[in-house]
């Protein structure tokens, strides 16, 4: 296949980009629907249509991935419950037959005993289960604990280490003191990783729950110590920042990852998956979904190596965006109202993305 080359004229230099088929991680949104209605979930503000990824779209993606020799890891994730897809187990089976590492992110409510055993037999590599941090006596927490116990017992019966069990949770001003108790309660069930994130307020009445709203080094250290004291040497913890740092590193870009929405749209990250609302440091923000192409119309290779997507990845990796979150002019600036454009002319705008600041984390 002919190599692509793009030339960008700078003020006093010439930039040449030579994109390669170097995707390493692929997030597949099998479903944008969810069986739960968590009040803090940013899915509540989405305005675009919901749906399931079809077998046709999924199979097209799997065929396209053959042009990417470095792909190592596929994640069934996105902003919905992947196990709701009617072809979920067929899709799991195909990914594992193709030899990829597979992570399934789920709330677990659709997994009965037979389905758990089936996932173990299919040898999925990791299961990341969402946990609502709060009262250990709450029904939702009791369900997750029971689910983890079941999976751990079935793994022991089958004498297998797969899937590795991870949990993901969101910390707020209301619940962070509950975190140690939650972790200690779940550790006996074979947890190997904890993914911790901060809240993105989606409604005004959630403002004030953010742990990162005050730029305090002391608070940042206190929260990190609280988390590290709660986990053991056997458990790895992905810990977010609790204050703004100068460095900006987008984990999607750094990991050579891409996200494919349920309808085949190829987007750079979770933030640009859907139209919705979020509050960034108190400022209401309209998030506009942004796609670089649809796998039903173009090959993934053509989309990944396109001029626009290549230039976008270069800009994000090298932080060639303004920083709205700590700009003195942000209170009177209309660019922070949505993600369409920033004051440097970038489209879409990542200028105030707190995922980029590692305040928001995902598996």
XYZ file of C-alpha atoms in Angstrom:
363
model
C 0.000 0.000 0.000
C 1.330 3.431 -0.968
C 2.697 5.420 1.972
C 1.022 8.745 2.665
C 2.853 11.998 3.282
C 1.415 15.358 4.274
C 3.276 18.662 4.205
C 2.259 21.519 6.487
C 3.756 24.972 5.920
C 4.637 26.677 9.186
C 5.829 30.266 9.666
C 9.521 29.453 9.418
C 9.514 25.717 8.928
C 7.958 22.862 7.037
C 6.357 19.951 8.847
C 6.098 16.578 7.125
C 3.808 13.909 8.587
C 4.098 10.316 7.414
C 1.256 8.417 9.107
C 1.677 4.701 9.684
C -0.891 1.953 10.379
C 0.202 2.018 14.009
C -3.026 1.681 15.983
C -2.336 -0.336 19.128
C -5.634 -0.120 20.998
C -9.217 -0.041 19.701
C -12.271 0.899 21.745
C -15.519 -0.477 20.311
C -18.822 0.953 21.487
C -21.071 -2.075 20.981
C -23.972 -0.214 22.570
C -24.741 3.403 23.354
C -27.731 2.248 25.393
C -27.573 1.373 29.067
C -29.854 -0.526 31.404
C -29.086 1.854 34.286
C -29.915 5.524 34.754
C -27.183 6.816 37.059
C -27.955 10.472 37.857
C -24.333 11.673 37.505
C -23.594 9.936 34.179
C -22.843 12.317 31.323
C -24.910 10.006 29.112
C -27.973 11.758 30.557
C -27.337 14.848 28.427
C -26.651 13.072 25.114
C -28.941 14.233 22.295
C -27.853 12.004 19.390
C -29.601 8.690 18.549
C -28.861 5.531 20.521
C -28.234 2.093 19.105
C -26.256 -1.136 18.912
C -23.294 -1.871 16.668
C -24.471 -4.252 13.941
C -22.694 -7.477 13.026
C -21.973 -5.934 9.629
C -20.185 -2.934 11.130
C -18.341 -5.074 13.670
C -17.152 -7.555 11.034
C -16.026 -4.678 8.803
C -13.922 -3.320 11.685
C -12.398 -6.739 12.347
C -11.453 -7.114 8.675
C -10.013 -3.591 8.573
C -7.833 -4.312 11.614
C -5.842 -6.800 9.557
C -4.106 -3.794 7.994
C -2.839 -2.769 11.452
C -0.139 -5.224 12.557
C 0.488 -3.449 15.875
C -3.043 -3.744 17.287
C -2.724 -5.546 20.605
C -5.786 -4.676 22.626
C -9.517 -4.305 21.978
C -11.828 -2.789 24.574
C -15.583 -3.255 24.519
C -16.475 0.071 26.062
C -17.786 3.462 25.035
C -20.634 5.181 26.860
C -23.140 2.359 27.101
C -23.530 -1.203 28.344
C -21.791 -3.457 25.826
C -23.462 -6.673 27.021
C -26.839 -5.300 25.851
C -25.757 -5.826 22.246
C -27.703 -8.870 20.946
C -24.522 -10.179 19.262
C -22.271 -9.600 22.282
C -21.014 -13.167 22.714
C -20.437 -13.665 18.982
C -18.332 -10.501 19.011
C -16.361 -11.665 22.049
C -15.704 -14.985 20.331
C -14.449 -13.360 17.116
C -12.053 -11.013 18.935
C -10.513 -13.891 20.868
C -10.314 -16.109 17.762
C -8.390 -13.315 16.041
C -5.855 -13.398 18.875
C -6.423 -9.972 20.433
C -6.345 -9.099 24.116
C -9.918 -8.245 25.095
C -11.167 -6.030 27.912
C -14.909 -5.928 28.610
C -16.207 -2.928 30.576
C -19.610 -3.578 32.116
C -21.917 -2.869 35.028
C -22.520 -6.618 35.141
C -26.305 -6.537 35.512
C -26.910 -8.640 32.383
C -24.466 -11.390 33.350
C -26.066 -14.501 34.793
C -24.141 -17.586 35.900
C -24.163 -19.246 32.467
C -22.946 -16.073 30.776
C -20.154 -15.635 33.315
C -19.009 -19.190 32.639
C -19.183 -18.555 28.907
C -16.955 -15.471 29.192
C -14.468 -17.468 31.254
C -14.481 -20.256 28.652
C -13.955 -17.696 25.870
C -10.858 -16.562 27.793
C -11.524 -12.833 27.844
C -8.478 -11.158 29.340
C -9.983 -8.524 31.608
C -13.353 -7.521 32.966
C -13.745 -3.974 34.291
C -16.832 -3.600 36.457
C -18.331 -0.237 37.368
C -18.736 0.364 41.082
C -20.704 3.207 42.602
C -18.602 4.319 45.544
C -20.810 4.806 48.574
C -22.517 2.870 51.313
C -21.385 -0.791 51.299
C -24.918 -1.676 52.296
C -26.443 -0.083 49.197
C -28.232 -2.626 46.910
C -26.091 -1.724 43.867
C -22.886 -2.287 45.821
C -24.178 -5.570 47.224
C -24.896 -6.713 43.673
C -21.377 -5.875 42.458
C -19.800 -7.627 45.448
C -21.881 -10.750 44.773
C -20.990 -10.633 41.072
C -17.269 -10.394 41.791
C -17.557 -13.234 44.285
C -19.253 -15.426 41.650
C -16.664 -14.687 38.979
C -13.798 -15.300 41.393
C -15.296 -18.635 42.492
C -15.885 -19.819 38.925
C -12.315 -18.877 37.992
C -11.017 -20.954 40.902
C -13.205 -23.880 39.892
C -11.801 -23.746 36.363
C -8.269 -23.094 37.628
C -7.762 -20.038 35.449
C -6.510 -16.522 35.991
C -8.749 -15.052 33.285
C -10.447 -12.723 33.221
C -8.395 -10.425 35.434
C -10.897 -8.489 37.527
C -10.765 -4.705 37.701
C -13.155 -2.106 39.017
C -13.726 1.489 37.988
C -15.253 4.127 40.207
C -15.827 7.877 40.354
C -14.770 9.903 43.384
C -16.502 13.061 44.579
C -16.530 15.316 47.612
C -19.410 13.206 48.946
C -17.957 9.738 48.629
C -14.146 9.799 48.667
C -14.014 8.971 52.370
C -15.975 5.774 51.613
C -13.316 4.596 49.138
C -11.079 2.701 51.611
C -14.028 0.696 52.943
C -15.217 -0.137 49.430
C -11.778 -1.378 48.401
C -11.257 -3.446 51.538
C -14.659 -5.075 51.015
C -13.896 -6.031 47.394
C -10.220 -7.038 47.659
C -10.966 -10.638 48.736
C -12.608 -11.295 45.354
C -9.476 -11.201 43.228
C -9.403 -7.535 42.232
C -6.164 -6.753 40.403
C -6.684 -3.151 39.262
C -8.683 -0.124 40.355
C -9.427 2.637 37.840
C -10.343 5.868 39.628
C -11.776 8.937 37.966
C -13.232 12.277 38.926
C -16.768 13.430 38.250
C -17.670 15.543 35.225
C -20.727 17.550 36.328
C -23.446 17.348 33.684
C -26.008 19.445 35.538
C -25.530 22.636 37.502
C -26.694 21.058 40.757
C -23.676 18.717 40.680
C -21.247 21.634 40.802
C -19.246 21.525 44.020
C -18.833 17.756 44.002
C -15.573 17.966 42.031
C -12.491 17.091 44.063
C -10.334 19.078 41.619
C -12.125 22.430 41.757
C -9.538 23.882 44.162
C -5.935 24.010 42.993
C -4.484 22.682 46.243
C -1.275 20.658 46.351
C -2.073 19.576 49.915
C -5.489 18.250 48.924
C -3.999 16.450 45.922
C -1.455 14.708 48.166
C -4.096 13.874 50.784
C -6.373 12.213 48.227
C -3.502 10.285 46.648
C -2.432 9.027 50.072
C -6.020 8.046 50.894
C -6.168 5.963 47.719
C -2.710 4.401 47.994
C -3.284 3.463 51.656
C -6.492 1.659 50.672
C -4.967 -0.645 48.043
C -2.382 -3.366 48.581
C 0.789 -4.323 46.755
C -1.222 -6.891 44.779
C -3.530 -4.253 43.284
C -2.538 -1.579 40.802
C -4.353 1.740 40.956
C -4.846 4.189 38.109
C -5.092 7.475 39.989
C -6.264 10.740 38.408
C -4.920 14.210 39.046
C -6.842 16.264 41.584
C -5.398 19.587 40.437
C -4.352 21.145 37.151
C -0.866 20.250 35.982
C 1.070 22.010 33.232
C 1.646 18.752 31.370
C -1.091 17.516 29.075
C -1.129 13.895 27.954
C -4.122 12.380 26.176
C -4.078 8.663 26.927
C -5.946 7.907 23.692
C -3.232 9.622 21.662
C -0.318 8.358 23.756
C -1.567 4.762 23.450
C -2.185 5.021 19.682
C -5.835 4.311 20.357
C -8.993 5.027 18.429
C -12.686 4.755 19.298
C -15.336 3.368 16.974
C -18.878 4.391 17.829
C -21.822 1.982 17.615
C -22.761 3.340 14.165
C -19.252 3.048 12.706
C -18.065 6.622 13.222
C -14.344 6.801 14.042
C -13.687 9.316 16.813
C -10.443 10.152 18.619
C -11.631 9.701 22.214
C -14.594 9.201 24.535
C -15.210 12.927 24.868
C -16.092 13.290 21.187
C -18.320 10.205 20.986
C -21.646 11.975 21.494
C -23.355 15.362 21.620
C -23.857 16.368 25.223
C -23.238 18.805 28.063
C -20.529 19.012 30.685
C -19.360 21.629 33.176
C -15.636 22.367 33.078
C -14.541 24.222 36.195
C -18.053 25.629 36.545
C -18.416 26.652 32.890
C -21.205 24.983 30.906
C -19.834 23.355 27.751
C -21.604 21.889 24.727
C -19.733 18.818 23.536
C -20.161 18.127 19.831
C -19.465 14.636 18.526
C -16.575 14.642 16.053
C -15.806 11.893 13.559
C -12.945 11.502 11.085
C -14.936 9.057 8.962
C -17.231 6.039 9.037
C -15.957 2.486 8.561
C -19.057 1.705 6.490
C -17.887 4.216 3.879
C -14.081 4.113 4.156
C -11.483 1.673 5.412
C -10.116 2.221 8.896
C -6.669 2.522 7.302
C -7.883 5.365 5.084
C -9.452 7.146 8.073
C -6.509 6.671 10.481
C -3.926 7.850 7.941
C -6.046 10.735 6.605
C -4.588 14.232 6.674
C -7.092 15.558 9.215
C -6.782 12.683 11.688
C -2.968 12.610 11.401
C -2.762 16.374 12.016
C -5.166 16.143 14.958
C -3.063 13.451 16.667
C 0.124 15.457 16.113
C -1.410 18.595 17.610
C -2.770 16.827 20.698
C 0.458 14.896 21.306
C 2.468 18.118 21.169
C -0.109 20.234 23.046
C -0.631 22.641 20.143
C -3.853 23.909 21.687
C -4.519 26.840 24.025
C -5.205 26.068 27.691
C -8.672 27.411 28.498
C -8.796 25.956 31.999
C -6.184 28.387 33.345
C -6.645 31.297 30.917
C -7.290 34.732 32.478
C -9.753 35.588 29.691
C -11.971 32.505 29.917
C -14.842 34.188 31.795
C -15.601 36.445 28.823
C -14.636 34.091 25.998
C -17.232 32.534 23.694
C -14.829 29.815 22.497
C -15.329 27.889 25.744
C -19.066 27.516 25.141
C -18.634 24.474 22.851
C -15.989 22.244 21.278
C -16.408 23.494 17.697
C -13.390 25.824 17.614
C -10.718 27.351 19.848
C -8.996 30.732 19.665
C -6.066 29.225 17.734
C -8.372 27.969 15.013
C -8.327 24.268 15.986
C -11.350 22.120 15.132
C -12.425 20.272 17.202
C -11.169 22.003 20.322
C -9.432 20.101 23.119
C -8.384 23.312 24.827
C -10.261 22.745 28.093
C -10.439 18.948 28.046
C -9.872 17.621 31.567
C -9.372 14.091 30.205
C -6.247 15.590 28.588
C -5.201 16.756 32.056
C -5.667 13.196 33.421
C -8.378 14.425 35.770
C -10.846 12.105 34.055
C -9.609 8.526 33.498
C -10.953 5.497 31.661
C -9.821 1.864 31.310
